[in-house]
CSV table of C-alpha atoms in Angstrom, one decimal:
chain,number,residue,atom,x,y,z
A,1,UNK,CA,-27.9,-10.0,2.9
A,2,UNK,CA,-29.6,-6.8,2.2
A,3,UNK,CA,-32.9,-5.9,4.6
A,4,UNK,CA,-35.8,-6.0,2.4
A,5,UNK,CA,-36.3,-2.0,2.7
A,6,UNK,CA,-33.5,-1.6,0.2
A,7,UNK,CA,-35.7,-3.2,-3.2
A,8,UNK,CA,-37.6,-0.8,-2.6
A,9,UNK,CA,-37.5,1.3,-5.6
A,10,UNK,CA,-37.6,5.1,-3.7
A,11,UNK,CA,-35.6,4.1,-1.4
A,12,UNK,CA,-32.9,3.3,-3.6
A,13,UNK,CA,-33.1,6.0,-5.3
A,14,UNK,CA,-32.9,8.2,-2.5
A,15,UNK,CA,-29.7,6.9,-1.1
A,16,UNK,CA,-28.1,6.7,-4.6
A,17,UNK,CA,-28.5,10.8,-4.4
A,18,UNK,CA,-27.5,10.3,-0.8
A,19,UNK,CA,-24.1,8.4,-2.3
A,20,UNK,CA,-23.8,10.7,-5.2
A,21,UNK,CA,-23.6,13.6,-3.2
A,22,UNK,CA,-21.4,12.5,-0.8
A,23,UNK,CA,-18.6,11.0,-3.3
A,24,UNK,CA,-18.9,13.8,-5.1
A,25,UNK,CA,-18.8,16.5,-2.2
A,26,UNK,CA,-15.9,14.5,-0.4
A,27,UNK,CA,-13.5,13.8,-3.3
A,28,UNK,CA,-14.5,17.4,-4.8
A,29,UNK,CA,-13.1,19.5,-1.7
A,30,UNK,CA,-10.4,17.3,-0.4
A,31,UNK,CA,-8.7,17.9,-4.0
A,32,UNK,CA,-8.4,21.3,-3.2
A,33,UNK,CA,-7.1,21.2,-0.2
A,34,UNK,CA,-4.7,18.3,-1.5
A,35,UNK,CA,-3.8,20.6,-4.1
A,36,UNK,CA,-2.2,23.3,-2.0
A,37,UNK,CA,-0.8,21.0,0.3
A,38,UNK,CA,1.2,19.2,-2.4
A,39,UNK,CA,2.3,22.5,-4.1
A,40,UNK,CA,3.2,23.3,-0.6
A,41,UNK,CA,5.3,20.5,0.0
A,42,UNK,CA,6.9,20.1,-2.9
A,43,UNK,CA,4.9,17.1,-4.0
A,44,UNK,CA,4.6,18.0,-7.9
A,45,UNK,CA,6.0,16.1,-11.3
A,46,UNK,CA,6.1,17.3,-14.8
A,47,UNK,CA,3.6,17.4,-17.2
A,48,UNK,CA,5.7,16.2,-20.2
A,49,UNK,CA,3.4,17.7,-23.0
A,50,UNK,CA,3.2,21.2,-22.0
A,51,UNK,CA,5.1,24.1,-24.2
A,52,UNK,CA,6.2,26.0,-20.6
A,53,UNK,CA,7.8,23.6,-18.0
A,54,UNK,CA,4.5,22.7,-16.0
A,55,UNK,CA,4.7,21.1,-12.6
A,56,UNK,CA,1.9,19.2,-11.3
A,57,UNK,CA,0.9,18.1,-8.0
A,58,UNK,CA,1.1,14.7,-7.4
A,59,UNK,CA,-0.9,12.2,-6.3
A,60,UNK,CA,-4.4,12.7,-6.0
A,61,UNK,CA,-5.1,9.3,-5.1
A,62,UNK,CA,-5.7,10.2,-0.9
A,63,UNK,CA,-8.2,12.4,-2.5
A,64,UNK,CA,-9.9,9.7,-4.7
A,65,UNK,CA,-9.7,6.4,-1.7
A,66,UNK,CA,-11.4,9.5,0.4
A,67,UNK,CA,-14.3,9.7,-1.3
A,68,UNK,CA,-14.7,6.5,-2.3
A,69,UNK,CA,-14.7,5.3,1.1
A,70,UNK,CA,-16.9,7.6,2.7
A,71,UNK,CA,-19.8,7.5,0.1
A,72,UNK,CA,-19.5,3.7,0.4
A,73,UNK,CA,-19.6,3.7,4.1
A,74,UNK,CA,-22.6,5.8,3.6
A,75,UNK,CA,-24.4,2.9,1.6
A,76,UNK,CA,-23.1,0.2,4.0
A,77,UNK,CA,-24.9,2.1,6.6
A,78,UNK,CA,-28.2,1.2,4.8
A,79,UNK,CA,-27.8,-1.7,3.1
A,80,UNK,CA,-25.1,-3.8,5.0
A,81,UNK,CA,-24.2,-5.9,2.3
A,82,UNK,CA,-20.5,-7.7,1.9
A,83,UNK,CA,-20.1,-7.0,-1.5
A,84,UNK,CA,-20.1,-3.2,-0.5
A,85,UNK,CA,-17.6,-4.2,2.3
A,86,UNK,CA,-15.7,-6.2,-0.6
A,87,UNK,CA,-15.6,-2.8,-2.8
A,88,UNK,CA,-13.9,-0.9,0.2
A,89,UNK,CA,-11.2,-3.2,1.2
A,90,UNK,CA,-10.2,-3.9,-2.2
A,91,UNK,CA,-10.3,-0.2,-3.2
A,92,UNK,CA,-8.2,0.3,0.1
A,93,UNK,CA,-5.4,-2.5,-0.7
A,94,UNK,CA,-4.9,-0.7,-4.5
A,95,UNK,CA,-4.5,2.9,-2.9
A,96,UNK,CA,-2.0,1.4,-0.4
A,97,UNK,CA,0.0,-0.4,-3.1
A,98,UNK,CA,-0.5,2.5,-5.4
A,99,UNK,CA,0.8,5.0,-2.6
A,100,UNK,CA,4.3,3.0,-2.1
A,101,UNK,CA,4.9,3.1,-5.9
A,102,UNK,CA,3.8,6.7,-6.1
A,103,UNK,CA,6.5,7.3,-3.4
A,104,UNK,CA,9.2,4.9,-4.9
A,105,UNK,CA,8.7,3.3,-8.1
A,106,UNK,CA,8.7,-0.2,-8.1
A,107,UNK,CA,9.3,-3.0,-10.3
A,108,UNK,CA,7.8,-4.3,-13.2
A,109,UNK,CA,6.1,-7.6,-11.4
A,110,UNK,CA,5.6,-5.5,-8.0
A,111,UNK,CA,1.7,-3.9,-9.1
A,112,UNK,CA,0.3,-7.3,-10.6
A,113,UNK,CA,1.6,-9.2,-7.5
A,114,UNK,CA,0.5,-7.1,-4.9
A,115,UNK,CA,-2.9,-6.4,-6.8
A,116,UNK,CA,-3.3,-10.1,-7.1
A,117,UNK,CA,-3.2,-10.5,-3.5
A,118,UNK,CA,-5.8,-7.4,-2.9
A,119,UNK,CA,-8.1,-9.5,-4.8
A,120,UNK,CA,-7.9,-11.9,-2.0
A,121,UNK,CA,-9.9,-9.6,0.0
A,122,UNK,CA,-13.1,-10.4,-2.2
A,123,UNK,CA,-12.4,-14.4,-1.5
A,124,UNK,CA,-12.3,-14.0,2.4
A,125,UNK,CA,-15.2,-12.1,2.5
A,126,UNK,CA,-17.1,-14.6,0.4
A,127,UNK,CA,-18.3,-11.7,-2.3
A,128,UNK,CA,-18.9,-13.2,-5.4
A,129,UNK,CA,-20.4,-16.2,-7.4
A,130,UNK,CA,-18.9,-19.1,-9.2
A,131,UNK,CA,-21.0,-18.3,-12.4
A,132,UNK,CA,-19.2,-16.5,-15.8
A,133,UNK,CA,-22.4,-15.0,-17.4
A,134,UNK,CA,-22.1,-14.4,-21.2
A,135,UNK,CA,-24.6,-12.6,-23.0
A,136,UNK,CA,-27.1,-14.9,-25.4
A,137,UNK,CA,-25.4,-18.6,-24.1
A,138,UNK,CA,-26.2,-18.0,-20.3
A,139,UNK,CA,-23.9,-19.1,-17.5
A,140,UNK,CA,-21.1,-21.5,-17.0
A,141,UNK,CA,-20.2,-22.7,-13.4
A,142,UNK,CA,-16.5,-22.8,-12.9
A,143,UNK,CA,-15.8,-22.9,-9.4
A,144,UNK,CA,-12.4,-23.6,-9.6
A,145,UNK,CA,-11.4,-21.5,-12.6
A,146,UNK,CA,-13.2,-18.7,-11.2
A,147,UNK,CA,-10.9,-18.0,-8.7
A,148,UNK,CA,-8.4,-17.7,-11.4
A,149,UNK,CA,-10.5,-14.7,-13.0
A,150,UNK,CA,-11.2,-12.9,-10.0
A,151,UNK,CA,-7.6,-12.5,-9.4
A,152,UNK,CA,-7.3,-11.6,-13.2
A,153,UNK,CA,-10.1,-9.7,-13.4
A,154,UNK,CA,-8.4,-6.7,-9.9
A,155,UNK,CA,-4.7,-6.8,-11.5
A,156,UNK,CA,-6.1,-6.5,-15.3
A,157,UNK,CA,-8.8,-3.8,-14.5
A,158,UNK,CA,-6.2,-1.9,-12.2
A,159,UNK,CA,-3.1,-2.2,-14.4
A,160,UNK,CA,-5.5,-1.3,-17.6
A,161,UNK,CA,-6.9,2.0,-16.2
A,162,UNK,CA,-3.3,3.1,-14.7
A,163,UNK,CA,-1.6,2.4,-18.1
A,164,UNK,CA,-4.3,5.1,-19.6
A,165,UNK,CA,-3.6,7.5,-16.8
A,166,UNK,CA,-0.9,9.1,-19.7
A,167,UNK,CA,-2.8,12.1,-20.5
A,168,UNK,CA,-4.3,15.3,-18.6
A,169,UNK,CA,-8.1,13.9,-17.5
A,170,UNK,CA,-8.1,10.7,-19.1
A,171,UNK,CA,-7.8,8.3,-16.5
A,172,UNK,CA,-10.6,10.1,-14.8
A,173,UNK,CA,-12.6,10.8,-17.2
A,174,UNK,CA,-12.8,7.7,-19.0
A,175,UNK,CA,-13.9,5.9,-15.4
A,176,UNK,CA,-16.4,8.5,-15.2
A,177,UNK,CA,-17.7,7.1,-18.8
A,178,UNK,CA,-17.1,3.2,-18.0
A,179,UNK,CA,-18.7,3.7,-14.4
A,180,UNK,CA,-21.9,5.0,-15.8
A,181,UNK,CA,-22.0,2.4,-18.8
A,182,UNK,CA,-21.2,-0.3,-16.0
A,183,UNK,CA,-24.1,1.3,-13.8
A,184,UNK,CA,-26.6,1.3,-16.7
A,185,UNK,CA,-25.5,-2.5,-17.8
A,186,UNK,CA,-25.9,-3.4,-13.8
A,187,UNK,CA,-29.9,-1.2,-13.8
A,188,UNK,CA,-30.5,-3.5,-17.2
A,189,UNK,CA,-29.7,-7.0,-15.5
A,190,UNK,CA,-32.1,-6.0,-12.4
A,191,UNK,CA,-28.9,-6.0,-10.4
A,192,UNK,CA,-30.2,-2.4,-8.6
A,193,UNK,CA,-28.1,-2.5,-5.3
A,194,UNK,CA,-24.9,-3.2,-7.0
A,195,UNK,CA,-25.7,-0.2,-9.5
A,196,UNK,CA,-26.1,2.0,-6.8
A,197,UNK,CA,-22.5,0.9,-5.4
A,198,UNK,CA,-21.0,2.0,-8.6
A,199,UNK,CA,-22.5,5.7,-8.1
A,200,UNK,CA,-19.1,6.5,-6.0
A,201,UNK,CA,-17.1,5.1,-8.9
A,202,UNK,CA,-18.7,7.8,-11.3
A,203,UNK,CA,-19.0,11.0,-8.8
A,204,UNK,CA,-15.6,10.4,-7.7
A,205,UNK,CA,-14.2,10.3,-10.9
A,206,UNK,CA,-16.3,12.9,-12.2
A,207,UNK,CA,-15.0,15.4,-9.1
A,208,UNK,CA,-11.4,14.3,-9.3
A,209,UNK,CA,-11.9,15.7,-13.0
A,210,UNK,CA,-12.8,18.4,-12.3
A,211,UNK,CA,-9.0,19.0,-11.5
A,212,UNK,CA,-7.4,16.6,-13.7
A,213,UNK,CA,-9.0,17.6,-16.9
A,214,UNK,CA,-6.8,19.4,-19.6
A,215,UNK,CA,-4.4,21.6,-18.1
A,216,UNK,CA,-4.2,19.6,-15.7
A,217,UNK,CA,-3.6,20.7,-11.4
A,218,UNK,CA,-3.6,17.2,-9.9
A,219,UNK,CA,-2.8,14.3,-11.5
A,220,UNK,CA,-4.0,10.8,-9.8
A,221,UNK,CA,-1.1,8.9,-9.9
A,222,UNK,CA,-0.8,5.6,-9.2
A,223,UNK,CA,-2.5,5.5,-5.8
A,224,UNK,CA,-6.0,7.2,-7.7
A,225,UNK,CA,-5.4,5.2,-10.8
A,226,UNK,CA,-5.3,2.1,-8.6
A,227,UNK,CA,-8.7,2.6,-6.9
A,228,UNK,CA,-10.5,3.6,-9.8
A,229,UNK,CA,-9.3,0.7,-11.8
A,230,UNK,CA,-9.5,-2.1,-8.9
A,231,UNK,CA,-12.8,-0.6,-7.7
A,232,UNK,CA,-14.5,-1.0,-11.0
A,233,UNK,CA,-13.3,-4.5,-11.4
A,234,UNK,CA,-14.3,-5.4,-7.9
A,235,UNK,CA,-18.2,-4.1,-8.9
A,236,UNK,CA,-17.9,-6.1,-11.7
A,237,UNK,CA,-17.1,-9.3,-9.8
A,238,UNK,CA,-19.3,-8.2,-6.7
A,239,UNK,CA,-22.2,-7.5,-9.3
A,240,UNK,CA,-21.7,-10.6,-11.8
A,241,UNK,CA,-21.1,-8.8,-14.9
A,242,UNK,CA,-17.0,-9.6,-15.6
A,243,UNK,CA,-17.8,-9.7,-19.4
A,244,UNK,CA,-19.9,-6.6,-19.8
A,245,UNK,CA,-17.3,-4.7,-17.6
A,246,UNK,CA,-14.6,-6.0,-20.2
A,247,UNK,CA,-16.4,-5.1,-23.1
A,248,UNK,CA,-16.8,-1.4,-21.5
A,249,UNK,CA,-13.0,-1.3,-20.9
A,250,UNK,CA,-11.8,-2.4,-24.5
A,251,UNK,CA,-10.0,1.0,-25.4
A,252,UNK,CA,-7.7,0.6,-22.0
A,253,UNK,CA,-7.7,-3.4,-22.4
A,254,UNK,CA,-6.2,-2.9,-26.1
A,255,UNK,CA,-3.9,0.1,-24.8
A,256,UNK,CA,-2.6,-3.0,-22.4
A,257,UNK,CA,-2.9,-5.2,-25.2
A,258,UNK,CA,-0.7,-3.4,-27.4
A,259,UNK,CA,1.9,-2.5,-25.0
A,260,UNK,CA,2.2,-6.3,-23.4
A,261,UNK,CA,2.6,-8.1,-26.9
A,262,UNK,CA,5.1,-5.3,-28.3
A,263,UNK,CA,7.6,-5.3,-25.3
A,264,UNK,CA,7.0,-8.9,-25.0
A,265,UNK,CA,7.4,-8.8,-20.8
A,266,UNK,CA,6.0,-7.4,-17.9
A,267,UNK,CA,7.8,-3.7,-17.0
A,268,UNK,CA,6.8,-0.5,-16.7
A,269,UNK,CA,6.6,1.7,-19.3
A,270,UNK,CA,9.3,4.5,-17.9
A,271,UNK,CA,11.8,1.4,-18.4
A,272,UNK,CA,11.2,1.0,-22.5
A,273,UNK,CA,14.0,2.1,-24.5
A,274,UNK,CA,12.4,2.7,-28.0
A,275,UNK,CA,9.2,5.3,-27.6
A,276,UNK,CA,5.9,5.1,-29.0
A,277,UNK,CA,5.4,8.3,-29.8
A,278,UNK,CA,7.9,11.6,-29.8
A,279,UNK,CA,7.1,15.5,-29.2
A,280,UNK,CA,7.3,17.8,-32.1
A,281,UNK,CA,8.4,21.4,-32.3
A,282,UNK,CA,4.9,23.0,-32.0
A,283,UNK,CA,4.0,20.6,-28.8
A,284,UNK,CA,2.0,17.7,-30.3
A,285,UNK,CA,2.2,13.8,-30.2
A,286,UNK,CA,3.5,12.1,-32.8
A,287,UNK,CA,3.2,8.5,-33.5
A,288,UNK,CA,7.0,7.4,-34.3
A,289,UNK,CA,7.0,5.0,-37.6
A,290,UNK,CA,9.0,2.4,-35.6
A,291,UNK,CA,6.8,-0.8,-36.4
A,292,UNK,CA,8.5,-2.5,-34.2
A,293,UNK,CA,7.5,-0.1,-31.0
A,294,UNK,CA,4.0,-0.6,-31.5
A,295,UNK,CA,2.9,-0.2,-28.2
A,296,UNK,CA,0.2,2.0,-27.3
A,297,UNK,CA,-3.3,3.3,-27.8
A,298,UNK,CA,-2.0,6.7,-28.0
A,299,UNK,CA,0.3,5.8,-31.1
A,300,UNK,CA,-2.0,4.0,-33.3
A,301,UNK,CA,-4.6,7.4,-32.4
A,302,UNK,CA,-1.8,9.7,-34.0
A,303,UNK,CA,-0.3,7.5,-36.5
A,304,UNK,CA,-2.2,9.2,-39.5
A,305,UNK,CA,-1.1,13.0,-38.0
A,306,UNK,CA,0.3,14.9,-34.8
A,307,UNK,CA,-2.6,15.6,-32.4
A,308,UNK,CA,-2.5,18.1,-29.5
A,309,UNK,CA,-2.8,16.5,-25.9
A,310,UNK,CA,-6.2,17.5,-26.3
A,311,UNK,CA,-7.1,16.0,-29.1
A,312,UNK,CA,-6.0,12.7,-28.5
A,313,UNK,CA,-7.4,12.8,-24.9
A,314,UNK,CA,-11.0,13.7,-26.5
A,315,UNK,CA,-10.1,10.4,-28.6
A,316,UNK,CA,-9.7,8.3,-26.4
A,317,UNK,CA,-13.1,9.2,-24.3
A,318,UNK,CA,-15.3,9.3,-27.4
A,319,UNK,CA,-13.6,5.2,-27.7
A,320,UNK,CA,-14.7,5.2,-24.4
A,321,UNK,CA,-18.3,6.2,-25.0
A,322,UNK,CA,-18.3,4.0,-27.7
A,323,UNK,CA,-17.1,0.9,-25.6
A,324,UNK,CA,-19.7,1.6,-23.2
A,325,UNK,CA,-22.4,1.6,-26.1
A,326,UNK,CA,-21.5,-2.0,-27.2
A,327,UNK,CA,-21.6,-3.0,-23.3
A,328,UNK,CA,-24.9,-1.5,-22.8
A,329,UNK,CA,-26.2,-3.4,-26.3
A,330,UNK,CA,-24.7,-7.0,-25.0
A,331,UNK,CA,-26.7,-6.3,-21.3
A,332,UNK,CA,-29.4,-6.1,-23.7
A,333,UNK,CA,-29.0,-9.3,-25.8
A,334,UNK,CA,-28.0,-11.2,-21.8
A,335,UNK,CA,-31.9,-11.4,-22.1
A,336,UNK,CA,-31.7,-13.0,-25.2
A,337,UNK,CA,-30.9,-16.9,-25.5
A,338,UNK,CA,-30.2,-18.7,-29.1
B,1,UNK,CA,-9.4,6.1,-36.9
B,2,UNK,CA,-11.8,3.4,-37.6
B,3,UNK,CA,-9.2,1.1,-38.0
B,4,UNK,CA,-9.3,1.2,-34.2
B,5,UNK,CA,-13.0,1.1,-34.1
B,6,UNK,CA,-13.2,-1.8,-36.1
B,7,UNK,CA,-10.2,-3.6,-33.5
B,8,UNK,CA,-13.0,-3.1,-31.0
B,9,UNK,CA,-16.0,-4.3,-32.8
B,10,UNK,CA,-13.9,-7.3,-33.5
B,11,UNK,CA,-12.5,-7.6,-29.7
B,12,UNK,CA,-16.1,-7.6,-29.0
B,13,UNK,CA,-17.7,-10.3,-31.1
B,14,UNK,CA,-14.3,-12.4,-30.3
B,15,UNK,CA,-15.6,-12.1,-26.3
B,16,UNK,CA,-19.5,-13.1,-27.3
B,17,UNK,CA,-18.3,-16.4,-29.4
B,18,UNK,CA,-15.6,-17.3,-27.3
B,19,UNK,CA,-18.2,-17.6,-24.2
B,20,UNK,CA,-20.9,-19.0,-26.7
B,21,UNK,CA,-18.1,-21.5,-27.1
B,22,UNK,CA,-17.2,-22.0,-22.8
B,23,UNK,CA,-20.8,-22.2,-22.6
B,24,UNK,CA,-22.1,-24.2,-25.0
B,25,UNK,CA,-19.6,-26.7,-25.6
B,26,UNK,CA,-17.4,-26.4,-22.6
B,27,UNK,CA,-19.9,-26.3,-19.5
B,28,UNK,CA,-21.5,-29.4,-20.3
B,29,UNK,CA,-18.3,-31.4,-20.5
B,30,UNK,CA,-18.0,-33.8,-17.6
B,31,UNK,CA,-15.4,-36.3,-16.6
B,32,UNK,CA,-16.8,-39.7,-14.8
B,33,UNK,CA,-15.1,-42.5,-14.0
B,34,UNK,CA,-12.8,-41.6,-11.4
B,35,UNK,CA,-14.9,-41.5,-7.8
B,36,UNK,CA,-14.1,-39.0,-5.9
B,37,UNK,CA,-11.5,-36.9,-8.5
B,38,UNK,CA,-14.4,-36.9,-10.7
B,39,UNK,CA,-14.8,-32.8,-10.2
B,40,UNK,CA,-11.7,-31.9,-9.6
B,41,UNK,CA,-10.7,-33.3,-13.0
B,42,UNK,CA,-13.3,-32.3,-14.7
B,43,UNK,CA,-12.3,-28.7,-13.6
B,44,UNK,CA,-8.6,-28.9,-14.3
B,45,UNK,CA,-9.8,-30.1,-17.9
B,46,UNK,CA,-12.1,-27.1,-18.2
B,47,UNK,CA,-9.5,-24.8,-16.9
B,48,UNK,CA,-6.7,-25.9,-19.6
B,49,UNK,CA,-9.4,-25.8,-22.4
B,50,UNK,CA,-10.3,-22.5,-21.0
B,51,UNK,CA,-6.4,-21.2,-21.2
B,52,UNK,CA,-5.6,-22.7,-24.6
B,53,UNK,CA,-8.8,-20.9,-26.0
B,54,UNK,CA,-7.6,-17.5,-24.2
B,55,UNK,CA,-3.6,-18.4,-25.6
B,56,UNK,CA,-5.2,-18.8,-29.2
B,57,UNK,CA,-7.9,-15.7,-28.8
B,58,UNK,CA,-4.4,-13.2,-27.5
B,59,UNK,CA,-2.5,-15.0,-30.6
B,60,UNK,CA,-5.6,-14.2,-33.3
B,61,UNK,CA,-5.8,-10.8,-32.1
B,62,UNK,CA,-1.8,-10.3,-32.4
B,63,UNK,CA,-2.1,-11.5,-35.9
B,64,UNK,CA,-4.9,-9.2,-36.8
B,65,UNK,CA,-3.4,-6.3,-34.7
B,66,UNK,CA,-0.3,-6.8,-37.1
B,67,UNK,CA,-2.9,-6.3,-39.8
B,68,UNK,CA,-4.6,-3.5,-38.9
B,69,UNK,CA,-2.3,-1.4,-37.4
B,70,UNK,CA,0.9,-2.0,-39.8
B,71,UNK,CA,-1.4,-1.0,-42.4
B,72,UNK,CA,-2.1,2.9,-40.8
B,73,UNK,CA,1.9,3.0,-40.8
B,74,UNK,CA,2.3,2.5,-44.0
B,75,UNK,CA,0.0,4.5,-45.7
């Protein structure tokens, strides 16, 4: 239960600048540093679309769980609320699971498993409501189904946003553009101290981009991908808004989507034989015209012609924009009943 | 591209009917009759409506992802 300083409006937004600034600051300078210590160490993996052999340092995701932590600690420290508690623990649980397949890849089953159990975090410490709110109808009480989607909601949300994590900044960068369309959505519902929870969400992603944007020095991996993925999902359970936080993750749900009903079975996507898309001589994707290998967002986006990396990343974040947009409009009609 | 953008807007209305639907006709659906198991079978009846409408929603969009998609491949 939040103490009754924390509706107050100034106050808020004083601590969301408080949050802001530390997520920010924190994940911001510990890149660096995790930068040269990777290089140092050997840590690094190619960056399969570059012309020159590119290593990069890998992962950034100690970086990422770093700030995450720290900024939420922060608004903890004012507003003691469990759902902020249930945001750390569950963002925790994904960089630990994404750290062990960062160090040795892991099965096909092992992230939706172990993600599913993170999301037991959320149960145990009683963070969420029973109620599935849909915009225009109003709610539906499912207690026992419920559980069912907050499970779904941590491994789909985590899986989704790692799946995108294919291109120099866009894993980041697109959580920087859902956070902030999940934030507004949250502001529109009048639910203000869960908006302010999802500040870290943005600042973090928006410092890890910093780095990760096109050509790339860090990439995430699966231990940043993790948090930013899991840690939106959890906001959206914490905050009541499951279907607006879909609807502002469409591009990474159909990415998903397209890669679960071509393979037909849960693997990663290292293990697929026949290739969405192929390099060509001058260094650009190229959808392959395999109909049967329809698989990914990235294929349909350079199915008409070969895009540069760049190109297809500033694709996929204008979908993301656009995503956001139709969340923000259905927060909107949430007020409206028929 | 606005093949894909269309895919989304489509996603997207599929989401708002499909809870118009859980909430509408769905939530008010009660079993009675049964004592005690009375809830518990009224959720397990919601829950298996609730899967056979998400089975039939993935199925829809495969068919119109086919569409769509296989169209942009063979222009």
């Amino acid at each position: 239960m939040a103490p009754e300083y924390a509706t107050d409006p100034v106050f808020l937004g004083v601590i969301a600048v408080l949050v802001s600034a530390t997520a920010f600051a924190t994940t911001y300078m510990l890149t660096s540093f995790l930068i040269k210590y990777l290089r140092k160490n050997g840590c690094t993996v190619p960056d399969s679309f570059k012309k020159e052999k590119t290593m990069v340092a890998h992962p950034g995701g100690p970086a990422i769980i770093a700030g995450v932590l720290a900024s939420e600690a922060v608004l903890y420290g004012f507003l003691q609320e469990t759902a902020i508690l249930a945001v750390m623990a569950v963002s925790f649980i994904a960089f630990l699971i994404g750290l062990v397949d960062d160090k040795r890849p892991m099965g096909g089953w092992y992230k939706p498993l172990t993600l599913a159990g993170a999301a037991v975090a959320i149960i145990l410490l009683g963070a969420y409501e029973t109620n599935l709110t849909f915009p225009m109808f109003g709610n539906v009480s499912i207690p026992l189904l419920y559980m069912g989607v907050l499970v779904m909601m941590i491994v789909v949300t985590g899986n989704t946003v790692n799946s995108i994590d294919v291109l120099n900044g866009v894993a980041s960068g697109y959580m920087a553009i859902a956070g902030t369309s999940l934030a507004i959505c949250l502001v529109i519902v009048g639910n203000y101290d869960i908006a302010v929870a999802t500040l870290p969400l943005i600042f973090v992603s928006l410092a890890f981009y910093k780095y990760h944007k096109f050509p790339s020095r860090i990439f995430p991996g699966d231990s940043g991908a993790l948090v930013l993925g899991c840690m939106y999902g959890t906001i959206a359970i914490v905050g009541g808004v499951e279907v607006l936080a879909a609807i502002a993750l469409l591009p990474a749900i159909i990415n998903s989507f397209l890669f679960l009903s071509g393979v037909k079975q849960i693997v990663e996507y290292r293990k697929i034989k026949t290739k969405p898309t192929i390099i060509t001589g001058d260094f650009k994707i190229k959808a392959t015209r395999n109909l049967d290998a329809l698989t990914s967002l990235l294929q349909i986006i350079t199915a008409k012609a070969p895009m540069t990396e760049r190109q297809v990343a500033g694709t996929i974040l204008r979908l993301g924009v656009f995503s956001g947009i139709l969340a923000i409009i259905t927060a909107f009609l949430s007020g409206v009943r028929i | 591209m606005k093949e894909l953008y269309a895919f989304m807007v489509l996603m997207w209305a599929m989401i708002i009917i499909g809870g118009g639907i859980a909430v509408v006709i769905l939530g008010p659906i009660s079993i009675t009759g049964y004592g005690e198991l009375d809830p518990t079978l009224t959720s397990v009846f919601k829950g298996g409506v609730a899967v056979l409408m998400v089975i039939l929603w993935i199925y829809i969009l495969s068919k119109i992802k086919g569409l769509i998609f296989k169209k942009i491949f063979l222009e």
